Coordinates of C-alpha atoms in Angstrom, one line a residue:
M1 CA -15.3 61.5 1.8
L2 CA -17.8 59.1 0.3
R3 CA -15.2 57.9 -2.2
H4 CA -12.8 57.3 0.7
L5 CA -15.4 55.3 2.5
K6 CA -16.1 53.1 -0.5
M7 CA -12.4 52.4 -0.9
S8 CA -12.0 51.5 2.8
V9 CA -14.9 49.0 2.7
K10 CA -13.6 45.4 2.0
L11 CA -15.5 42.3 1.2
P12 CA -15.6 40.0 4.2
V13 CA -13.2 37.1 3.8
K14 CA -15.3 34.5 5.5
P15 CA -18.2 34.4 3.1
I16 CA -15.9 34.1 0.1
G17 CA -13.9 31.3 1.6
F18 CA -17.0 29.6 2.9
D19 CA -18.8 29.9 -0.4
W20 CA -15.9 28.2 -2.2
H21 CA -15.7 25.5 0.4
S22 CA -19.4 24.9 0.2
W23 CA -19.5 24.9 -3.6
I24 CA -16.8 22.3 -3.8
G25 CA -18.5 20.1 -1.2
V26 CA -22.0 20.4 -2.7
Y27 CA -21.1 19.9 -6.4
L28 CA -18.0 17.7 -6.2
G29 CA -18.3 16.1 -2.7
L30 CA -19.9 12.9 -3.9
M31 CA -17.2 12.2 -6.4
L32 CA -14.5 13.0 -3.9
F33 CA -16.2 10.6 -1.5
S34 CA -16.1 7.9 -4.2
I35 CA -12.4 8.4 -4.7
C36 CA -11.4 8.7 -1.1
W37 CA -13.6 5.9 0.1
S38 CA -12.3 3.4 -2.5
G39 CA -8.7 4.7 -1.9
S40 CA -9.0 3.8 1.8
F41 CA -9.8 0.2 1.0
A42 CA -7.2 0.1 -1.7
T43 CA -4.6 0.9 1.0
M44 CA -5.5 -2.2 2.9
S45 CA -6.7 -4.4 0.0
S46 CA -3.7 -6.8 0.1
E47 CA -4.3 -7.4 3.8
I48 CA -8.0 -8.0 3.2
D49 CA -7.1 -10.6 0.6
W50 CA -4.7 -12.2 3.1
L51 CA -7.6 -12.5 5.6
L52 CA -10.1 -13.8 3.1
M53 CA -8.0 -16.4 1.3
A54 CA -6.5 -19.2 3.3
E55 CA -4.2 -20.2 0.5
S56 CA -2.3 -16.9 0.8
R57 CA -1.6 -17.4 4.5
V58 CA 1.3 -19.6 5.9
S59 CA 2.9 -20.3 9.2
A60 CA 5.9 -18.1 10.1
A61 CA 8.7 -18.8 7.6
D62 CA 12.2 -17.7 7.0
E63 CA 12.4 -14.3 5.4
K64 CA 14.9 -15.6 2.8
F65 CA 13.0 -16.9 -0.2
D66 CA 14.4 -19.4 -2.7
F67 CA 13.2 -18.1 -6.0
S68 CA 15.1 -20.8 -8.0
S69 CA 13.4 -23.8 -6.4
A70 CA 10.1 -22.0 -6.4
F71 CA 10.3 -21.6 -10.2
R72 CA 11.2 -25.2 -10.6
I73 CA 8.2 -26.3 -8.7
M74 CA 5.9 -24.0 -10.6
E75 CA 7.3 -25.2 -14.0
S76 CA 6.8 -28.8 -13.1
R77 CA 3.3 -28.2 -11.7
Y78 CA 2.2 -26.3 -14.7
P79 CA 4.2 -27.6 -17.7
N80 CA 1.8 -26.3 -20.3
A81 CA 1.3 -22.9 -18.8
K82 CA 3.3 -19.7 -18.9
I83 CA 4.8 -18.5 -15.6
E84 CA 4.4 -14.8 -16.1
L85 CA 5.5 -13.4 -12.7
G86 CA 6.9 -14.6 -9.5
E87 CA 6.6 -12.5 -6.3
A88 CA 8.4 -13.2 -3.0
P89 CA 6.3 -13.4 0.2
A90 CA 5.1 -9.9 1.4
N91 CA 6.0 -10.9 5.0
R92 CA 6.8 -13.9 7.1
F93 CA 3.1 -15.0 7.2
S94 CA 2.3 -14.7 3.5
A95 CA 2.8 -17.2 0.7
A96 CA 4.8 -16.5 -2.4
R97 CA 2.6 -15.6 -5.4
F98 CA 3.0 -16.6 -9.0
T99 CA 0.9 -15.3 -11.9
V100 CA 0.3 -18.2 -14.3
K101 CA -1.3 -17.9 -17.7
M102 CA -3.2 -21.2 -18.4
P103 CA -3.5 -22.8 -21.9
D104 CA -7.0 -21.5 -22.2
G105 CA -5.8 -17.9 -21.7
G106 CA -7.1 -17.5 -18.1
R107 CA -4.8 -16.0 -15.6
H108 CA -4.5 -17.3 -12.0
F109 CA -2.6 -16.5 -8.9
V110 CA -0.9 -19.6 -7.6
Y111 CA 0.4 -19.5 -4.0
L112 CA 3.5 -21.3 -2.7
D113 CA 4.4 -21.9 0.9
P114 CA 8.1 -20.8 1.2
A115 CA 8.8 -23.1 4.1
T116 CA 7.3 -26.4 2.8
Q117 CA 7.7 -25.5 -1.0
E118 CA 4.2 -26.8 -1.5
V119 CA 1.5 -25.1 -3.6
T120 CA -1.3 -24.0 -1.2
G121 CA -3.9 -23.1 -3.8
S122 CA -4.8 -20.9 -6.8
Q123 CA -7.5 -18.4 -7.8
S124 CA -8.4 -15.8 -10.4
I125 CA -6.2 -12.7 -10.5
F126 CA -9.3 -10.7 -9.8
T127 CA -8.8 -10.1 -6.1
V128 CA -9.9 -7.5 -3.6
Q129 CA -6.6 -5.8 -4.2
R130 CA -7.1 -5.7 -8.0
F131 CA -10.7 -4.5 -7.7
F132 CA -9.9 -1.5 -5.5
R133 CA -6.7 -0.6 -7.3
E134 CA -8.5 -0.5 -10.7
F135 CA -11.6 1.2 -9.2
H136 CA -9.7 3.9 -7.2
E137 CA -7.1 4.6 -9.9
A138 CA -9.4 4.9 -12.9
F139 CA -12.9 3.5 -12.3
F140 CA -11.7 0.6 -14.4
G141 CA -10.6 2.9 -17.2
L142 CA -14.1 4.4 -17.6
Y143 CA -13.9 4.3 -21.4
G144 CA -10.5 5.9 -21.7
V145 CA -11.0 8.9 -19.4
G146 CA -11.2 7.3 -16.0
K147 CA -7.7 7.9 -14.7
F148 CA -7.7 11.5 -16.0
L149 CA -11.0 12.1 -14.2
V150 CA -9.9 10.6 -10.9
C151 CA -6.6 12.6 -11.0
L152 CA -8.4 15.8 -11.9
F153 CA -10.1 15.7 -8.5
A154 CA -6.8 16.5 -6.8
I155 CA -7.5 20.1 -7.7
P156 CA -10.8 20.5 -5.8
L157 CA -9.4 18.5 -2.9
F158 CA -6.6 21.0 -2.6
L159 CA -8.9 24.0 -3.1
S160 CA -11.3 22.7 -0.5
M161 CA -8.4 22.6 2.1
L162 CA -7.2 26.1 1.0
S163 CA -10.6 27.7 1.1
A164 CA -11.1 26.5 4.7
F165 CA -8.1 28.6 5.8
Y166 CA -9.9 31.8 4.7
F167 CA -13.0 31.4 6.9
Y168 CA -11.8 29.4 9.9
K169 CA -10.1 32.0 12.0
R170 CA -7.1 31.1 14.1
W171 CA -7.4 27.5 13.0
W172 CA -3.9 26.6 14.4
Q173 CA -5.3 27.1 17.9
R174 CA -8.3 24.8 17.5
F175 CA -6.7 21.3 17.3
F176 CA -8.2 20.3 20.6
Q177 CA -11.3 22.4 20.5
L178 CA -14.6 20.5 20.2
R179 CA -17.8 22.5 20.8
V180 CA -20.7 20.4 22.0
G181 CA -23.6 22.7 21.0
K182 CA -27.2 22.4 21.8
T183 CA -28.1 21.0 18.3
K184 CA -26.9 18.2 16.1
I185 CA -25.9 20.7 13.5
S186 CA -23.5 22.6 15.8
L187 CA -22.0 19.3 17.1
W188 CA -21.4 17.9 13.6
S189 CA -20.1 21.2 12.4
S190 CA -17.5 21.2 15.2
L191 CA -16.6 17.6 14.5
H192 CA -16.3 18.4 10.8
K193 CA -13.8 21.2 11.5
L194 CA -11.9 19.2 14.1
A195 CA -11.5 16.2 11.7
G196 CA -10.5 18.5 8.9
L197 CA -7.7 20.1 11.0
W198 CA -6.2 16.8 12.0
S199 CA -6.4 15.7 8.4
L200 CA -4.6 18.7 6.9
W201 CA -1.3 16.9 6.4
F202 CA -3.1 13.9 4.8
V203 CA -5.2 16.1 2.5
L204 CA -2.1 18.0 1.4
L205 CA -0.2 14.7 0.7
M206 CA -3.1 13.3 -1.3
A207 CA -3.5 16.5 -3.2
L208 CA 0.2 16.6 -4.0
T209 CA 0.5 13.0 -5.2
G210 CA -2.9 13.3 -7.0
A211 CA -1.6 16.3 -8.8
W212 CA 1.5 14.4 -9.8
Y213 CA -0.6 11.6 -11.2
L214 CA -2.6 14.2 -13.1
F215 CA 0.6 15.5 -14.6
E216 CA 1.8 12.0 -15.5
E217 CA -1.5 11.2 -17.1
T218 CA -1.6 14.4 -19.0
R219 CA 1.9 13.9 -20.2
Y220 CA 1.1 10.4 -21.3
K221 CA -2.1 11.1 -23.1
L222 CA -1.4 14.5 -24.5
G223 CA 2.4 14.8 -24.5
D224 CA 5.2 12.4 -25.3
E225 CA 3.4 9.2 -24.2
K226 CA 6.2 8.3 -21.9
F227 CA 5.6 6.7 -18.5
A228 CA 8.9 5.3 -17.5
L229 CA 12.6 6.2 -17.8
V230 CA 13.9 2.9 -19.1
D231 CA 12.0 -0.2 -20.3
V232 CA 11.5 -2.5 -23.3
Y233 CA 8.2 -0.9 -24.2
P234 CA 7.6 2.3 -26.3
L235 CA 6.2 4.1 -23.2
A236 CA 9.8 4.5 -21.9
V237 CA 12.0 7.5 -22.6
H238 CA 14.9 5.1 -23.3
Q239 CA 13.6 1.9 -24.9
I240 CA 15.8 -1.2 -24.7
L241 CA 15.8 -3.1 -27.9
E242 CA 14.7 -6.8 -27.7
P243 CA 17.5 -9.4 -27.6
R244 CA 18.4 -10.7 -31.1
E245 CA 19.3 -14.2 -30.0
T246 CA 15.9 -15.6 -31.1
G247 CA 15.9 -19.4 -31.4
Q248 CA 18.8 -19.9 -29.1
Q249 CA 18.3 -21.8 -25.9
R250 CA 17.6 -19.8 -22.8
L251 CA 19.6 -20.2 -19.7
A252 CA 17.9 -21.8 -16.7
V253 CA 16.0 -19.5 -14.4
S254 CA 18.3 -20.5 -11.5
D255 CA 21.3 -19.4 -13.5
L256 CA 19.7 -16.1 -14.4
I257 CA 18.8 -15.5 -10.8
E258 CA 22.4 -16.2 -9.8
I259 CA 23.6 -13.7 -12.4
A260 CA 21.2 -11.1 -11.0
R261 CA 22.5 -11.7 -7.4
S262 CA 26.1 -11.5 -8.4
V263 CA 25.5 -8.2 -10.3
R264 CA 23.3 -6.7 -7.6
P265 CA 24.2 -8.2 -4.2
D266 CA 22.7 -5.1 -2.6
M267 CA 19.2 -5.8 -4.0
K268 CA 16.6 -8.0 -2.2
I269 CA 14.7 -9.5 -5.1
T270 CA 11.0 -9.1 -4.7
T271 CA 9.6 -9.8 -8.2
I272 CA 10.8 -11.7 -11.3
Q273 CA 9.3 -11.6 -14.7
P274 CA 11.0 -14.4 -16.8
D275 CA 9.9 -12.9 -20.1
R276 CA 9.5 -9.2 -20.4
A277 CA 9.5 -8.7 -24.1
G278 CA 12.4 -11.2 -24.4
F279 CA 14.3 -10.1 -21.3
F280 CA 14.7 -11.7 -17.8
Y281 CA 13.4 -8.9 -15.6
V282 CA 14.2 -8.5 -11.9
I283 CA 13.2 -5.8 -9.5
G284 CA 13.6 -5.3 -5.7
Q285 CA 14.6 -3.2 -2.8
S286 CA 18.1 -2.0 -1.8
D287 CA 19.1 0.5 0.9
D288 CA 17.1 3.3 -0.6
V289 CA 14.3 5.1 1.2
L290 CA 10.8 5.5 0.0
V291 CA 11.0 4.0 -3.5
R292 CA 8.9 1.3 -5.0
D293 CA 10.5 -2.0 -6.0
R294 CA 11.0 -1.1 -9.7
A295 CA 13.3 1.8 -8.8
N296 CA 16.0 -0.9 -8.7
K297 CA 15.8 -3.2 -11.7
L298 CA 17.8 -5.5 -14.0
F299 CA 17.2 -6.5 -17.6
I300 CA 19.2 -9.6 -18.4
N301 CA 19.6 -11.3 -21.8
P302 CA 18.2 -14.8 -21.1
H303 CA 20.3 -16.4 -23.8
S304 CA 23.8 -14.9 -23.0
G305 CA 23.3 -13.8 -19.5
A306 CA 24.6 -10.3 -20.4
I307 CA 23.2 -7.3 -18.5
A308 CA 21.2 -5.1 -20.8
F309 CA 20.4 -2.5 -18.2
D310 CA 21.0 -2.1 -14.5
Q311 CA 19.1 0.7 -12.7
H312 CA 19.9 1.9 -9.2
A313 CA 17.5 4.2 -7.4
D314 CA 20.4 6.4 -6.3
D315 CA 21.3 7.1 -9.9
L316 CA 17.9 8.5 -10.8
S317 CA 17.3 12.2 -11.3
A318 CA 15.1 14.1 -8.9
Y319 CA 12.2 13.9 -11.4
W320 CA 12.3 10.1 -11.8
R321 CA 13.2 9.5 -8.2
W322 CA 10.0 11.3 -7.2
S323 CA 8.0 9.2 -9.7
E324 CA 9.2 6.1 -7.8
T325 CA 8.2 7.6 -4.5
A326 CA 4.7 9.0 -5.2
D327 CA 3.0 5.6 -5.0
I328 CA 4.6 4.8 -1.7
L329 CA 3.4 8.0 -0.1
H330 CA 0.0 7.9 -1.7
F331 CA -0.8 4.5 -0.3
G332 CA 1.3 4.5 2.9
A333 CA 3.3 1.5 1.8
F334 CA 6.5 2.4 3.5
A335 CA 6.3 1.1 7.1
G336 CA 4.4 -2.1 6.8
L337 CA 1.0 -2.6 8.4
A338 CA 1.3 0.3 10.8
S339 CA 1.6 3.0 8.1
K340 CA -1.2 1.4 6.0
I341 CA -3.6 1.4 9.0
I342 CA -2.8 5.1 9.5
W343 CA -3.5 5.8 5.8
F344 CA -6.7 3.7 6.0
V345 CA -8.0 5.6 9.0
F346 CA -7.3 9.1 7.6
G347 CA -8.8 8.0 4.2
L348 CA -12.0 7.1 6.1
I349 CA -11.9 10.5 7.8
L350 CA -11.5 12.2 4.5
S351 CA -14.5 10.3 3.1
G352 CA -16.4 11.3 6.2
L353 CA -15.6 14.9 5.7
S354 CA -17.3 14.8 2.3
L355 CA -20.4 13.2 3.8
S356 CA -20.6 15.4 6.9
G357 CA -20.2 18.5 4.7
A358 CA -23.1 17.5 2.5
W359 CA -25.2 16.7 5.6
L360 CA -24.5 20.1 7.1
Y361 CA -25.4 21.8 3.8
V362 CA -28.8 19.9 3.6
Q363 CA -29.7 20.7 7.2
K364 CA -28.8 24.4 6.9
Q365 CA -30.8 24.8 3.7
R366 CA -34.0 23.2 5.0
N367 CA -35.5 26.4 6.4
K368 CA -34.6 28.5 3.4
K369 CA -37.0 29.3 0.6
R370 CA -34.5 28.6 -2.1
P371 CA -31.3 26.5 -1.7
K372 CA -28.1 28.5 -2.1
W373 CA -26.6 26.2 -4.7
P374 CA -29.0 25.4 -7.6
Q375 CA -28.6 22.2 -9.6
A376 CA -26.9 20.4 -6.7
D377 CA -29.3 17.5 -7.3
L378 CA -28.1 17.2 -10.9
A379 CA -24.4 17.2 -9.8
A380 CA -25.2 14.5 -7.2
G381 CA -27.0 12.4 -9.9
I382 CA -24.0 12.6 -12.2
A383 CA -21.6 11.7 -9.4
L384 CA -23.7 8.6 -8.6
L385 CA -23.8 7.4 -12.2
V386 CA -20.1 7.9 -13.1
P387 CA -18.7 5.0 -11.0
V388 CA -21.8 2.9 -11.7
S389 CA -21.2 3.2 -15.4
A390 CA -18.0 1.3 -14.9
S391 CA -20.0 -1.9 -14.1
P392 CA -20.0 -3.2 -17.7
I393 CA -16.2 -2.7 -17.8
V394 CA -15.9 -4.9 -14.7
W395 CA -18.1 -7.5 -16.3
V396 CA -15.8 -7.6 -19.4
Y397 CA -12.7 -7.6 -17.2
L398 CA -13.9 -10.7 -15.3
H399 CA -14.5 -12.5 -18.6
R400 CA -11.1 -11.5 -20.1
V401 CA -9.1 -12.9 -17.1
G402 CA -11.3 -16.0 -17.0
G403 CA -9.9 -17.5 -20.2
K404 CA -11.8 -19.2 -23.1
I405 CA -13.7 -22.4 -23.6
D406 CA -14.5 -23.3 -27.2
G407 CA -13.4 -19.8 -28.3
Q408 CA -15.8 -18.1 -25.9
Y409 CA -14.6 -16.0 -22.9
R410 CA -15.9 -17.4 -19.5
M411 CA -16.4 -15.6 -16.2
A412 CA -13.5 -15.8 -13.8
E413 CA -14.4 -17.9 -10.7
L414 CA -13.9 -15.8 -7.6
P415 CA -13.4 -17.1 -4.1
D416 CA -16.5 -16.7 -2.0
G417 CA -14.9 -14.4 0.4
V418 CA -13.6 -12.1 -2.3
A419 CA -16.9 -12.0 -4.1
A420 CA -18.8 -11.4 -0.9
F421 CA -16.5 -8.6 0.2
I422 CA -16.6 -6.7 -3.1
I423 CA -20.4 -7.1 -3.4
G424 CA -20.9 -6.0 0.2
W425 CA -18.7 -3.0 -0.2
A426 CA -20.5 -2.0 -3.4
V427 CA -23.9 -2.3 -1.7
V428 CA -22.9 -0.2 1.3
T429 CA -21.3 2.4 -1.0
M430 CA -24.5 2.6 -3.1
I431 CA -26.6 3.1 0.0
I432 CA -24.4 5.9 1.2
K433 CA -24.6 7.6 -2.2
L434 CA -28.3 7.2 -2.5
L435 CA -28.8 8.8 0.9
W436 CA -26.7 11.7 -0.3
V437 CA -28.8 12.0 -3.5
I438 CA -32.1 11.7 -1.6
G439 CA -31.1 14.4 0.8
I440 CA -30.1 16.8 -2.1
F441 CA -33.3 16.0 -4.0
S442 CA -35.4 16.6 -0.9
L443 CA -34.3 20.2 -1.0
R444 CA -35.4 20.6 -4.6
R445 CA -38.8 19.0 -3.8
K446 CA -39.3 21.3 -0.8
T447 CA -38.4 24.4 -2.9
I448 CA -40.9 23.4 -5.6
V449 CA -43.7 22.9 -2.9
Q450 CA -42.9 26.3 -1.3
N451 CA -43.0 28.0 -4.7
C452 CA -46.3 26.4 -5.5
K453 CA -47.8 27.6 -2.2
A454 CA -46.5 31.1 -2.8

């Protein structure tokens, strides 16, 4: 009978699930906060640039953009520079943007009003959008392991969601249940659960796309080093050989654009790269759903006008079609400003879940003689130092895009609004992280004091 009793006794599900959820939050929560917090701003970073930089804003203009005349204006305005990239206006209230490499090696964004065909201004390519994209994606590379590290956190994000199902009973009935308790802890605990429930779809989506990026990075670094299906660079599965007509005169940009339009009348051209390893490169949107611009692309021989490669999103296999969709879903860039705002809000909620979870842990451990999770302060310290260690890389980046004077790299000049926003965000972020670390360390100090008294 005793044996039968032992077999019938089962470990409670709630403590196991709660322990996993707590462990992830305590040890990995600060890193998850860094990634989710920066990702939220990365979603809206282009719109933030639009607000901060007057040169990027224009009066309402016709949606049809004349690339040919725009390139002529840029070539006449910067005869000694290289026009590396031309981008159509993102919307009716935005200027067209050209990436120009100056004779000193510095790269600038030059803005063109599509209605008046006038240059409205220029600035360094280091914008709010570039800062948050590089920081969120890879902590600016973080000495070769940044992207892999960021992508790796898709796993604890998913496990955190999964573990919550095991201890939060009948969660599907609690989407409108907010318990206002007698203490702050009970109120914040209820808010934490409610926000988590409404964010389930978002967490699942971020974990799914994050896992895909992890697979891509692992494949690239440890596998076949391929990151695209077709391109002119070795990172492509099918590499296009460079055109052999070296020394021959190139066709005019306007002629090449007309060739692109005649071959792909279905494609709305969004970006043109005049010289992509010798080819005239064009990407854009067709009638496809949820794909980034480069799902539709053309490689044109600039000397003969021959089409070297024509890619349609519809022709892609499921694998490569998904690779062109993941970014759109991850950043909410599929329904204009509306979807981006939704992604931004839920990104902030996800960041708040990390913070509230840590706060609840600290509050619940204050009256205990020994914190449940040892070395939580060490994990918090490491999570604080990892993104901070990217600061020297940012410094180098700013000098590399600034160009050279007398053979020496110079610091890129940032618009005041851009610099103020990035610095302000960094300061606020550091304060939040320091409060986390102080709260965790306070538990260690209290434990030491209690042990000494004992």
